[in-house]
Coordinates of C-alpha atoms in Angstrom, one line a residue:
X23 CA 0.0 0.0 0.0
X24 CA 2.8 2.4 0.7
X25 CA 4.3 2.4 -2.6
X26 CA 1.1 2.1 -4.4
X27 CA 0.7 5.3 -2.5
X28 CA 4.3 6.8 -3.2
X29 CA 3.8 5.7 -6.8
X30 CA 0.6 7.9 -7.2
X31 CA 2.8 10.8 -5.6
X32 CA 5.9 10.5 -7.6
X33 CA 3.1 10.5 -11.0
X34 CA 1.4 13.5 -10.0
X35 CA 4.3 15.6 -8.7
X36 CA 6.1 15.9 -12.3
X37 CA 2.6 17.7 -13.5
X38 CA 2.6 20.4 -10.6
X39 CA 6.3 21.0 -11.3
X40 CA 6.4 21.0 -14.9
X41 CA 3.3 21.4 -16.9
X42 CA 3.7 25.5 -17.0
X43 CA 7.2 24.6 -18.1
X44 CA 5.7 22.4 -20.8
X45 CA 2.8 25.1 -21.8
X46 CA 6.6 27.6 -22.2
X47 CA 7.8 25.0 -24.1
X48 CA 4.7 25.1 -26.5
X49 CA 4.9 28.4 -27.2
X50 CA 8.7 29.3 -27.9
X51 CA 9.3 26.5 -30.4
X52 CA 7.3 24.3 -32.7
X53 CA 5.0 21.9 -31.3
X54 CA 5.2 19.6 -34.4
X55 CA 9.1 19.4 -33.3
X56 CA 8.3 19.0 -29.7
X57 CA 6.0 16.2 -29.9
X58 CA 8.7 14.1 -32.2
X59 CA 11.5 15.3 -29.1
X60 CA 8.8 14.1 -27.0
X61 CA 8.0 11.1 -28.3
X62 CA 11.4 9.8 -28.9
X63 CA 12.3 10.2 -24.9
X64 CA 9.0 8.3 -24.7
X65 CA 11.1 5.9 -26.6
X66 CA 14.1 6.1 -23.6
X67 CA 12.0 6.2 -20.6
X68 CA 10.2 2.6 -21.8
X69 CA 13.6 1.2 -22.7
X70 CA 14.1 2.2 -18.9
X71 CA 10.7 0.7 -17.4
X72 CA 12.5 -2.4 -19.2
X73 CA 15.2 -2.7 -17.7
X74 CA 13.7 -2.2 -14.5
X75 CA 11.5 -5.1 -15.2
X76 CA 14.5 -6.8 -15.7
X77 CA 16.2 -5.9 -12.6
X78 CA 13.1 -6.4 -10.5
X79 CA 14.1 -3.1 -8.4
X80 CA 11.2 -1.4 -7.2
X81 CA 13.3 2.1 -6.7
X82 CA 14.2 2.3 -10.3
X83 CA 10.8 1.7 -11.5
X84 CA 9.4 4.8 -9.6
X85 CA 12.2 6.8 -11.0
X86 CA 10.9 5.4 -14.3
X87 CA 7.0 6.5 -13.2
X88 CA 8.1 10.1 -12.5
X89 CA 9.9 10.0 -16.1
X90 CA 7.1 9.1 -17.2
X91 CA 4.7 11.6 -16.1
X92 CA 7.8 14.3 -16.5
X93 CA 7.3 13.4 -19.8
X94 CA 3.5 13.7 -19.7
X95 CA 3.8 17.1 -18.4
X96 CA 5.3 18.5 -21.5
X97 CA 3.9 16.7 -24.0
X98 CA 0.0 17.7 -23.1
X99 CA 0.2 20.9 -24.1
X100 CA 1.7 20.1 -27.2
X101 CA -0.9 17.7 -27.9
X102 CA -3.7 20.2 -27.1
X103 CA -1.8 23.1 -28.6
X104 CA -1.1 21.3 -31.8
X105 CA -5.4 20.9 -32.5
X106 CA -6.1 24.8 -33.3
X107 CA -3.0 24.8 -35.5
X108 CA -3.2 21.5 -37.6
X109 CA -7.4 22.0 -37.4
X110 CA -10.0 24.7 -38.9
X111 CA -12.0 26.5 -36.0
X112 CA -15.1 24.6 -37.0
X113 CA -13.3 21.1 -37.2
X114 CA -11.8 21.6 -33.2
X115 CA -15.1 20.3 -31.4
X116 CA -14.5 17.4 -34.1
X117 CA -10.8 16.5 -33.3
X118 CA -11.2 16.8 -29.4
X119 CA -14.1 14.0 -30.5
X120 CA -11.4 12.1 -31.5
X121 CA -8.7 12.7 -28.7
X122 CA -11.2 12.0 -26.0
X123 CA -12.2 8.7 -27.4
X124 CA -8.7 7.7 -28.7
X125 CA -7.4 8.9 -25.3
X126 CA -10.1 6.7 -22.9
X127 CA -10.1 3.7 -25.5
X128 CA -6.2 3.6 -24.8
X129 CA -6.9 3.6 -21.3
X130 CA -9.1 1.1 -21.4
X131 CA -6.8 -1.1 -23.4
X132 CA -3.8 -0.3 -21.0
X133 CA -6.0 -1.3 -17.7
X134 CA -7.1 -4.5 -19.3
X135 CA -3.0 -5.7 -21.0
X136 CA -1.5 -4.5 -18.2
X137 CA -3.4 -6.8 -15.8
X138 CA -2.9 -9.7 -18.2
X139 CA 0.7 -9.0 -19.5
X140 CA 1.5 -9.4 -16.0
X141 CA -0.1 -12.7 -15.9
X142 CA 0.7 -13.9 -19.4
X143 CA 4.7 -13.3 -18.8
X144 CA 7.0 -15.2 -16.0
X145 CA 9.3 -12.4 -17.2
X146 CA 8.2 -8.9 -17.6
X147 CA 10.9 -7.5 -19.2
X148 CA 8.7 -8.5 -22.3
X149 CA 6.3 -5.7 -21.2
X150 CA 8.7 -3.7 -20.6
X151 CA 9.9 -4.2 -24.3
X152 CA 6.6 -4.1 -26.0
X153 CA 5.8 -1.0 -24.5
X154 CA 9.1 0.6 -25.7
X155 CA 8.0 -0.6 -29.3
X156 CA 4.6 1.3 -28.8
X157 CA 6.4 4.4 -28.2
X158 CA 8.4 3.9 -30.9
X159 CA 5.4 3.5 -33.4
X160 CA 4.1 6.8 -31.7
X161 CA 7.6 8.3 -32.1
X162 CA 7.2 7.4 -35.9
X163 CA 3.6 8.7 -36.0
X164 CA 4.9 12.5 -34.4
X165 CA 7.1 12.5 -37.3
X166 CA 4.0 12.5 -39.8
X167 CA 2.5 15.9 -38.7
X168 CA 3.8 18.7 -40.7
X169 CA 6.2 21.2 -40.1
X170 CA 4.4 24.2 -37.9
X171 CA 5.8 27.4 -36.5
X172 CA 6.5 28.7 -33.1
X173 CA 3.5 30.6 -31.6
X174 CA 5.7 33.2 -30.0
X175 CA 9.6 32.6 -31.0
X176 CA 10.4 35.2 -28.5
X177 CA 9.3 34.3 -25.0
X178 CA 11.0 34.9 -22.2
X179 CA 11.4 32.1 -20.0
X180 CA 10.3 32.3 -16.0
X181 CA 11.9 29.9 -13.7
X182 CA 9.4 30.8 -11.1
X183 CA 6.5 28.6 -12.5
X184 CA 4.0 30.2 -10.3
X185 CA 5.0 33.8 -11.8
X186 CA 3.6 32.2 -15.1
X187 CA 1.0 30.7 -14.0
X188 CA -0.6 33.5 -12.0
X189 CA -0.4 35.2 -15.3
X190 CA -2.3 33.7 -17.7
X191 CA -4.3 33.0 -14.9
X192 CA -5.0 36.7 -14.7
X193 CA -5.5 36.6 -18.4
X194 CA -8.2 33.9 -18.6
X195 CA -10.6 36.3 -16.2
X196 CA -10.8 38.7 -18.7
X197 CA -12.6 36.7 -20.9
X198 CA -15.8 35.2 -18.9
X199 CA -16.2 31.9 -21.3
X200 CA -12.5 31.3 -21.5
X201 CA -12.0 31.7 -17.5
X202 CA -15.3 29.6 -17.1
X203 CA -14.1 27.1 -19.4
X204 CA -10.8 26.3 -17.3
X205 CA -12.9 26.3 -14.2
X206 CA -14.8 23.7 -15.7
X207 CA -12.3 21.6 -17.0
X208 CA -10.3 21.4 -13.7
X209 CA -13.9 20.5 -11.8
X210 CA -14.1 17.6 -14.9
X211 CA -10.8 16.3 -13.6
X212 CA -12.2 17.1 -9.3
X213 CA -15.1 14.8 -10.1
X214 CA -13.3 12.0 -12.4
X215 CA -10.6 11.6 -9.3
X216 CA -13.8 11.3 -6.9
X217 CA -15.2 8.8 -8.7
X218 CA -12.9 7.0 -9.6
X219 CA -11.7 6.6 -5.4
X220 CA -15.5 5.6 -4.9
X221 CA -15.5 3.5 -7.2
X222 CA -12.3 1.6 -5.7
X223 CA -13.9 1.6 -2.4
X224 CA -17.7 0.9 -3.6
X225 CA -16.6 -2.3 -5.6
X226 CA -14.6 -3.9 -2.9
X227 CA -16.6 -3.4 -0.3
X228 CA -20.4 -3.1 -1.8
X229 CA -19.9 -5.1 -4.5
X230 CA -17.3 -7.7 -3.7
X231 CA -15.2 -7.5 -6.4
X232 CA -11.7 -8.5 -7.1
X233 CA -9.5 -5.7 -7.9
X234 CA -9.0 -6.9 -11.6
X235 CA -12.7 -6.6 -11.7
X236 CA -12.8 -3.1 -10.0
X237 CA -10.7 -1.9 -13.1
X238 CA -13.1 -3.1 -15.5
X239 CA -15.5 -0.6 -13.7
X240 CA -12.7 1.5 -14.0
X241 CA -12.8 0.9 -18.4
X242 CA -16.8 0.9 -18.2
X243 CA -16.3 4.9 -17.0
X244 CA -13.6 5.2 -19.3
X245 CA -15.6 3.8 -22.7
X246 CA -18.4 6.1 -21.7
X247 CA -16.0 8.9 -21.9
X248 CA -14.7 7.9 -24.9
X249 CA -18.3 7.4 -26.8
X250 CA -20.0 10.5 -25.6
X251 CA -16.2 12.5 -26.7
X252 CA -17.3 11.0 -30.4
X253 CA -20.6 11.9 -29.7
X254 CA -20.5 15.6 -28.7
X255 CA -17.6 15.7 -31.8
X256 CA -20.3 14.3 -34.0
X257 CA -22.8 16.6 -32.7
X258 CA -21.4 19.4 -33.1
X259 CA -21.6 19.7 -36.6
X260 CA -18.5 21.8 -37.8
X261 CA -18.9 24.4 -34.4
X262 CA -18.1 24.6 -31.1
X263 CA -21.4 23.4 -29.5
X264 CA -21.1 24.6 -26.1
X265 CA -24.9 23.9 -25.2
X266 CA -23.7 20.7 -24.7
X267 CA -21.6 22.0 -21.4
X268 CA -25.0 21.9 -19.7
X269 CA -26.4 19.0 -21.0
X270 CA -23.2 16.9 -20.0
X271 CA -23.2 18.4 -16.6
X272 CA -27.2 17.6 -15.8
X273 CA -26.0 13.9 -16.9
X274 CA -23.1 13.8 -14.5
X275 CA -25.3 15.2 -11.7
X276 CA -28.3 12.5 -12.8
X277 CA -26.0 9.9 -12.7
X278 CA -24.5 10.0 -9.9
X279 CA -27.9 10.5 -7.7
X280 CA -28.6 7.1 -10.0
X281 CA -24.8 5.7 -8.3
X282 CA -26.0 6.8 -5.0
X283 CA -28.9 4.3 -4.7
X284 CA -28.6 1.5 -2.2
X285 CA -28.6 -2.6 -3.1
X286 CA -27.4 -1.7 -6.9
X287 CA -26.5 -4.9 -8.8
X288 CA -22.9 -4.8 -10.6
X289 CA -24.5 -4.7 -13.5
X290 CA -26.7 -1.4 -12.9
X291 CA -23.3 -0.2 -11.3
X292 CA -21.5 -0.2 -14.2
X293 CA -24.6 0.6 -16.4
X294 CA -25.0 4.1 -14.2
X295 CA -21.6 5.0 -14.1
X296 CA -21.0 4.1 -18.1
X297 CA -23.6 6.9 -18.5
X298 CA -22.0 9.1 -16.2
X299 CA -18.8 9.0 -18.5
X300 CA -20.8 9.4 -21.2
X301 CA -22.2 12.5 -20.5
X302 CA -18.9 13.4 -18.8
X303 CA -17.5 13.2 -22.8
X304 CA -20.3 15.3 -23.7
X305 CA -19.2 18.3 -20.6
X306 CA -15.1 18.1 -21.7
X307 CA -15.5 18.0 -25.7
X308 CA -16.9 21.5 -26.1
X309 CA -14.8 23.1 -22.9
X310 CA -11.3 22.0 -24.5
X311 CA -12.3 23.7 -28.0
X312 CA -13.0 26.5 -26.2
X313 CA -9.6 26.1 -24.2
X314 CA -8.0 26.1 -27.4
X315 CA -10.0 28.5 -29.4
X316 CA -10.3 31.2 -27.3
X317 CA -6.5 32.6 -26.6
X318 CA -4.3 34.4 -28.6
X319 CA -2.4 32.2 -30.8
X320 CA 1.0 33.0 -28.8
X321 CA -0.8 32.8 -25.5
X322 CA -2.3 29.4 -26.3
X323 CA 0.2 26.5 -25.3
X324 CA 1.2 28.3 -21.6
X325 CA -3.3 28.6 -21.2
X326 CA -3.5 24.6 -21.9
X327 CA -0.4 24.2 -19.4
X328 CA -1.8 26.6 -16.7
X329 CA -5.3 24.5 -17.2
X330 CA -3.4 21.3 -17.0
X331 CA -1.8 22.6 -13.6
X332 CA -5.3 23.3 -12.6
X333 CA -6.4 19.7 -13.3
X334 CA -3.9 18.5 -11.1
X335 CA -4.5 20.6 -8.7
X336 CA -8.4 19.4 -8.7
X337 CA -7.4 15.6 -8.7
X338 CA -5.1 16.6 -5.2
X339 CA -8.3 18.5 -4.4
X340 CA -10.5 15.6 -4.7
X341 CA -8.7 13.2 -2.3
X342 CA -8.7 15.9 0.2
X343 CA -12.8 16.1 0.0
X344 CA -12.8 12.3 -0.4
X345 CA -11.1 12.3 2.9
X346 CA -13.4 14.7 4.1
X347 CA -16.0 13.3 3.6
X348 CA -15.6 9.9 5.1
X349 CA -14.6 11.5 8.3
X350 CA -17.9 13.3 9.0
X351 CA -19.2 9.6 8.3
X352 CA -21.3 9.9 4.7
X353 CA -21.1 6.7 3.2
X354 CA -19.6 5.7 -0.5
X355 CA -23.2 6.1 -2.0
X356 CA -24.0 8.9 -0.1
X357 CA -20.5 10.1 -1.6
X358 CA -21.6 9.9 -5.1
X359 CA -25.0 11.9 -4.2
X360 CA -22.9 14.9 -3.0
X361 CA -21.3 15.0 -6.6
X362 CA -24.6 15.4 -8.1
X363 CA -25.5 18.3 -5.3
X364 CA -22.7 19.9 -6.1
X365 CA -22.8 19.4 -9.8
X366 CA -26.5 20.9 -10.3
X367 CA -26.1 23.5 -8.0
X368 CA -22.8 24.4 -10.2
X369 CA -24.7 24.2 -13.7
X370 CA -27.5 26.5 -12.2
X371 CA -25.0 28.8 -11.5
X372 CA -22.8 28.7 -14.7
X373 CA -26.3 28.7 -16.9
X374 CA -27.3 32.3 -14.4
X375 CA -23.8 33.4 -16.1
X376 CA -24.0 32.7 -19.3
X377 CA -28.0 32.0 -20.4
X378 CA -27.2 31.5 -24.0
X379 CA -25.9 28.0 -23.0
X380 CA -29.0 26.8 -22.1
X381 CA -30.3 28.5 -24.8
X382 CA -28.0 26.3 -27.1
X383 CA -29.1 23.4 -25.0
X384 CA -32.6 23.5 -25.9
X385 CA -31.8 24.5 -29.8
X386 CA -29.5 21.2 -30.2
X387 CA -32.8 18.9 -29.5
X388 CA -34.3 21.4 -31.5
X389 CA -32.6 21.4 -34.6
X390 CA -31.9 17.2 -34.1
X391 CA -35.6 16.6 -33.8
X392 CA -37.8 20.0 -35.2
X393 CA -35.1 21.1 -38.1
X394 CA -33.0 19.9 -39.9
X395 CA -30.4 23.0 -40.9
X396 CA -28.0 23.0 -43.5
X397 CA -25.8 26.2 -43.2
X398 CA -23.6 27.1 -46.7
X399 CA -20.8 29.4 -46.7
X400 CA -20.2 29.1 -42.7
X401 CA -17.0 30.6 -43.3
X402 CA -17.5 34.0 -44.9
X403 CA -18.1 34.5 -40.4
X404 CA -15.2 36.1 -39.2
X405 CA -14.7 34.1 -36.4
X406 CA -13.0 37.0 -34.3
X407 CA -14.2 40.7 -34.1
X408 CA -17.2 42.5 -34.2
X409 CA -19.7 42.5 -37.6
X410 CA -23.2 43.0 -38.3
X411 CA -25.5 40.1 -39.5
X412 CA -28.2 41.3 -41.8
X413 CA -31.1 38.8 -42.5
X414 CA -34.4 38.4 -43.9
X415 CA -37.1 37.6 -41.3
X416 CA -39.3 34.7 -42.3
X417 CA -40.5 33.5 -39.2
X418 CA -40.9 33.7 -35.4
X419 CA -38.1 31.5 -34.8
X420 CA -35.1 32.8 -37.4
X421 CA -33.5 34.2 -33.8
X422 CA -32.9 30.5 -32.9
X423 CA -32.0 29.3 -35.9
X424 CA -29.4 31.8 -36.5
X425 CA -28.2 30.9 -32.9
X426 CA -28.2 27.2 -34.0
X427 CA -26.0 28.3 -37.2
X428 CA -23.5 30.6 -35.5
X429 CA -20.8 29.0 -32.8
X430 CA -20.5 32.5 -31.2
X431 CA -23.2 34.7 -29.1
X432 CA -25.5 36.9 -31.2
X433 CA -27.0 40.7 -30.2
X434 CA -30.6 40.6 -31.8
X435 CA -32.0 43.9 -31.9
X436 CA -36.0 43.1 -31.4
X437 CA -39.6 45.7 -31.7
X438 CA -39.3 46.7 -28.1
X439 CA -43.3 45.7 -28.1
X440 CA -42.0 42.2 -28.4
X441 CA -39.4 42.4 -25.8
X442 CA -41.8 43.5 -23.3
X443 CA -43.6 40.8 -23.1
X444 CA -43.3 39.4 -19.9
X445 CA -43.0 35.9 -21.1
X446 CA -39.9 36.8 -23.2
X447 CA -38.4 39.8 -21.5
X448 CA -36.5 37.5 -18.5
X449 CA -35.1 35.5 -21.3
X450 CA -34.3 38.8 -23.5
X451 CA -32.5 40.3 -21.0
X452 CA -30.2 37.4 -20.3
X453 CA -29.2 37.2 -23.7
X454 CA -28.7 40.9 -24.0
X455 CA -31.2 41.4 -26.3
X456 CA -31.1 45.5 -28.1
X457 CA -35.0 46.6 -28.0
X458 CA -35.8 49.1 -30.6
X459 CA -39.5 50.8 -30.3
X460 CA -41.6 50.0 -33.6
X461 CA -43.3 53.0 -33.2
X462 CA -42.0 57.1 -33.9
X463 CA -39.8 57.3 -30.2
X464 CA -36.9 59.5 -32.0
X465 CA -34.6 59.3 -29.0
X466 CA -34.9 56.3 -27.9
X467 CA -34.5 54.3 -31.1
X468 CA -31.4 56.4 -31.7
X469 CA -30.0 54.9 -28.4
X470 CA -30.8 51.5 -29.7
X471 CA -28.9 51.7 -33.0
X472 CA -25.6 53.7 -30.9
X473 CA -26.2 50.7 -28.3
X474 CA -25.6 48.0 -31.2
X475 CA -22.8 50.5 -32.4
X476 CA -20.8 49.6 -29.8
X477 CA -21.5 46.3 -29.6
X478 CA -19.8 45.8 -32.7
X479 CA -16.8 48.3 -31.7
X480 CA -16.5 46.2 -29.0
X481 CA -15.9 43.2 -30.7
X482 CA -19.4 41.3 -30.5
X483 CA -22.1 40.0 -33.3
X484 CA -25.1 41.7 -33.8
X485 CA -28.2 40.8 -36.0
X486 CA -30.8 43.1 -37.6
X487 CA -33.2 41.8 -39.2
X488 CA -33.4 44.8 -42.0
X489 CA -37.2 44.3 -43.1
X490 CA -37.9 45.3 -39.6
X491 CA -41.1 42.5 -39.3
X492 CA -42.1 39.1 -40.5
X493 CA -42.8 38.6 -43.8
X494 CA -46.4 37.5 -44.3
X495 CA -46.3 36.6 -48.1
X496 CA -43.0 34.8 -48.2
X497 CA -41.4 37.4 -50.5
X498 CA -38.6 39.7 -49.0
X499 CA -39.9 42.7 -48.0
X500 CA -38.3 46.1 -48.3
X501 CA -35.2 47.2 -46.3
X502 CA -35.5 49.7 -43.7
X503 CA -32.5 52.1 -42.9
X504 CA -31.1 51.2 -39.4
X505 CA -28.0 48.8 -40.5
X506 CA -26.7 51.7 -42.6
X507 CA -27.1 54.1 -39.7
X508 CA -25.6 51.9 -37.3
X509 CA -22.1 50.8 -39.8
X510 CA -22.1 54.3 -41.1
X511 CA -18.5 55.0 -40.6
X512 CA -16.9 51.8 -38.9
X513 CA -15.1 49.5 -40.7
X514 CA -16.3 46.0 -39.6
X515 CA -17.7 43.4 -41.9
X516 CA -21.3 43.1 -42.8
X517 CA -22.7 39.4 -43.6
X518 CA -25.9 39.0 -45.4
X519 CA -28.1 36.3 -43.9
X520 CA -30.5 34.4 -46.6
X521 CA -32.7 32.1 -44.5
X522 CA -34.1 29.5 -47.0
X523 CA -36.8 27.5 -46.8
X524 CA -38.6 29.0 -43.6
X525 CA -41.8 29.6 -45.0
X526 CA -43.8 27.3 -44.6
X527 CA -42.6 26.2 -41.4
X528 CA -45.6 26.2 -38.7
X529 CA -43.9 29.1 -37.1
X530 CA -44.5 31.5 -40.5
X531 CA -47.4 32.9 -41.6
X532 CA -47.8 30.8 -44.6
X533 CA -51.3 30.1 -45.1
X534 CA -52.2 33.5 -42.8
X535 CA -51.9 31.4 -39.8
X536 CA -49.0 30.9 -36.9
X537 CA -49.0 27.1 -34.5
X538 CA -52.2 26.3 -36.0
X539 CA -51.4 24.6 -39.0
X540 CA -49.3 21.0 -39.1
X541 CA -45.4 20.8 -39.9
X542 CA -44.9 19.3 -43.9
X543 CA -42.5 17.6 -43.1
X544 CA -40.5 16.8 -39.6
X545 CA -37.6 17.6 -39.3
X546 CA -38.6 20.9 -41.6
X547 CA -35.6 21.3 -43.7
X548 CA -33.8 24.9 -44.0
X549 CA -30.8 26.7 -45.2
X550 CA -29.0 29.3 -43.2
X551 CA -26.5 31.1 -46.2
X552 CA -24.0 33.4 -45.2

């Protein structure tokens, strides 16, 4: 138990130490020439794990472990800091899809051979050796990606790794989604390093099982992780989908009331906590795009380093709770029901922040199960910086499908008559809606065009829809004059918006009637142009 213990030390220390080091790393030189340097002292320290195999000498083997997460420490933000350069914007929910569930399935794979090698093999030097050839095939496979730049050729280095940190810590609070983002990917890892110690405890104890049976528990989490990473990928659809954050997070906090139960079978064990993984992939996929979207490009590999410290830092975190919590006496279940507290009450809270993820939320089932939207020409959207989106207004819901087509939050201006309804007004609010009055209010709808001014001086997206009301014949109606008084002098793009295929929806006016008239098809298809 000791060096089990020790072991676990020695692999997390290397993270704390070096992981801003790494994220330094990232930045000054080419990550495509750090993950091959990487890779082949992946090569060494195996060759090393072999010989200590070999030797049977425990000591060398946890010098070997700490090599081995060393190692670790600098090659995850290259890994994560190589996706935004080798990837498109709209391809990076996509290829953390892929790492998440290339990441767990490897996992999985490792718990399982690593339990048999060691029964397969009087002599496990040969593990030892075959996992020196893996690293060589993944030394081999670093040399494939191609040739990338440093981020920032000229940074400084700080040997006081705190220093660092605290500064692109500092930098991540300016930005409410970015700094929200880390938080939430450092709870991701809090909860995964409670669970999994429950787990350990709940299957030896509650359910009885060996310990080569606990780890298949262990790979039941770690499948679900994987699956609902390809999932939330899939999902997304060429965007970063973050109304999946709160969808992933009410799963988590569902089940683990479900793990909390008394007298569960092994079977609805693993079932439950499959699912919690599962949705767990759906909470990470859309936070690490965002990790890796959001910062400037020569910021990028020291934000994925300080959010890797920060991981750590919850996993430390977790077994000090853990602790906690058996000492005022709750039981395993009764541990699992306290991460679904204190998940829900944290998803109310982050939703209160930032309402358009919920919003999101409820426009993925939408536009999976109501519409089915095809959006051309994605890319004429700057995906930085502020612009104007001018559209045609077919129906009562082009709002949310514009929000379903666009990956980044959208000022609508809206008839202030509309907004004041006290049905939507809560809702308008949260999303910052601009009311404009419909009727002749000189000052005031001056104020609403200098309010969505700024809003696009100050970097944001706003819509106008420039026929200034629903269309009731399905012909474009004639353009009123506000866009051209709001962009009159400013220099930031303007994208035309053709929404195609709206009429006839039962939210338009085809027909002279609105909800009372049935769908023609489901799901209605439409095109969002830009």
């Amino acid at each position: 138990d000791w060096f089990v213990s020790l072991a676990g030390i020695l692999f997390a220390f290397p993270f704390i130490l070096f992981t801003m080091t790494g994220g330094y790393c990232a930045t000054r030189y080419s990550k495509r020439d750090m993950a091959v340097k990487i890779k082949f002292a992946e090569i060494v320290i195996m060759s090393l794990g072999a010989v200590g195999l070999f030797l049977g000498n425990i000591y060398f083997l946890l010098g070997v472990i700490t090599l081995m997460s060393t190692q670790s420490a600098f090659f995850g933000p290259v890994k994560y800091g190589l996706l935004p350069e080798l990837l498109e914007e709209k391809q990076l929910s996509w290829g953390n899809g892929y790492i998440g569930l290339g990441t767990f399935v490897a996992i999985i794979l490792g718990t399982i051979a690593g339990g048999y090698f060691f029964d397969w093999f009087d002599q496990q030097v040969i593990t030892g050796c075959i996992l020196a050839t893996l690293a060589t095939a993944g030394f081999f496979a670093s040399r494939t990606i191609r040739p990338l730049e440093p981020s920032d050729p000229e940074k400084k280095y700080r040997i006081n790794f705190l220093g660092e940190f605290w500064e692109q810590f500092q930098y991540t609070r300016k930005d409410r989604v970015l700094f929200l983002s880390v938080m939430g990917s450092t709870y991701f890892w809090f909860v995964g390093a409670l669970v999994q110690q429950a787990v350990m405890i709940y299957g030896r104890n509650e359910l009885h099982l060996s310990f080569r049976h606990t780890s298949v528990l262990y790979a039941t989490m770690a499948l679900g992780i994987g699956a609902g990473s390809f999932a939330a990928g899939y999902i997304s659809s060429r965007k970063i989908e973050y109304g999946l954050i709160p969808l992933g997070a009410v799963g988590i906090s569902a089940f683990s009331f479900c793990l909390g139960q008394s007298g569960l079978s092994t079977v609805y064990f693993s079932v439950f906590l499959g699912l919690l993984g599962f949705f767990g992939g759906f909470y990470i996929v859309p936070i690490n795009a965002l990790i890796q979207y959001r910062p400037e490009d020569k910021r990028r590999g020291s934000i994925i380093a300080m959010q890797g410290l920060l991981s750590w830092v919850g996993i430390v975190f977790a077994s000090l709770i853990y602790y906690f919590l058996k000492r005022i006496g709750l039981s395993t279940g009764e541990v699992f029901i306290f991460i679904g507290v204190v998940t829900l009450i944290g998803t109310i809270y982050v939703v209160w922040l930032l309402p358009d993820a919920l919003l999101r939320l409820l426009l993925v089932f939408a536009t999976h199960t109501l519409y089915r939207i095809k959006v051309i020409d994605r890319e004429n959207l700057p995906t930085k910086g502020g612009l104007l989106l001018v559209s045609n207004h077919m129906s009562y819901v082009d709002a949310l499908l514009l929000f379903a087509s666009v990956d980044r939050p959208i000022r609508f201006i809206m008839a202030k008559d509309i907004y004041d309804i006290w049905y939507f007004k809560p809702g308008a609010k949260a999303l910052k809606v601009i009311p404009i009055p419909t009727t002749v209010r000189p000052k005031e709808t001056v104020l609403a065009l200098h309010k969505a001014r700024e809003c696009i001086l100050d970097g944001e997206v706003v819509c106008i829809f420039a026929e200034g009301r629903i269309s009731r014949t399905g012909e474009l109606l004639e353009f009123r004059k506000g866009f051209e008084r709001i962009m009159k002098g400013l220099n930031e793009p303007i994208v035309p918006v053709n929404l195609q295929g709206v009429w006839g929806s039962i939210f338009s006016f085809k027909e002279g009637r609105v909800l009372t008239k049935w769908p023609e098809k489901l799901p209605y298809p439409v095109k969002v142009s830009f």
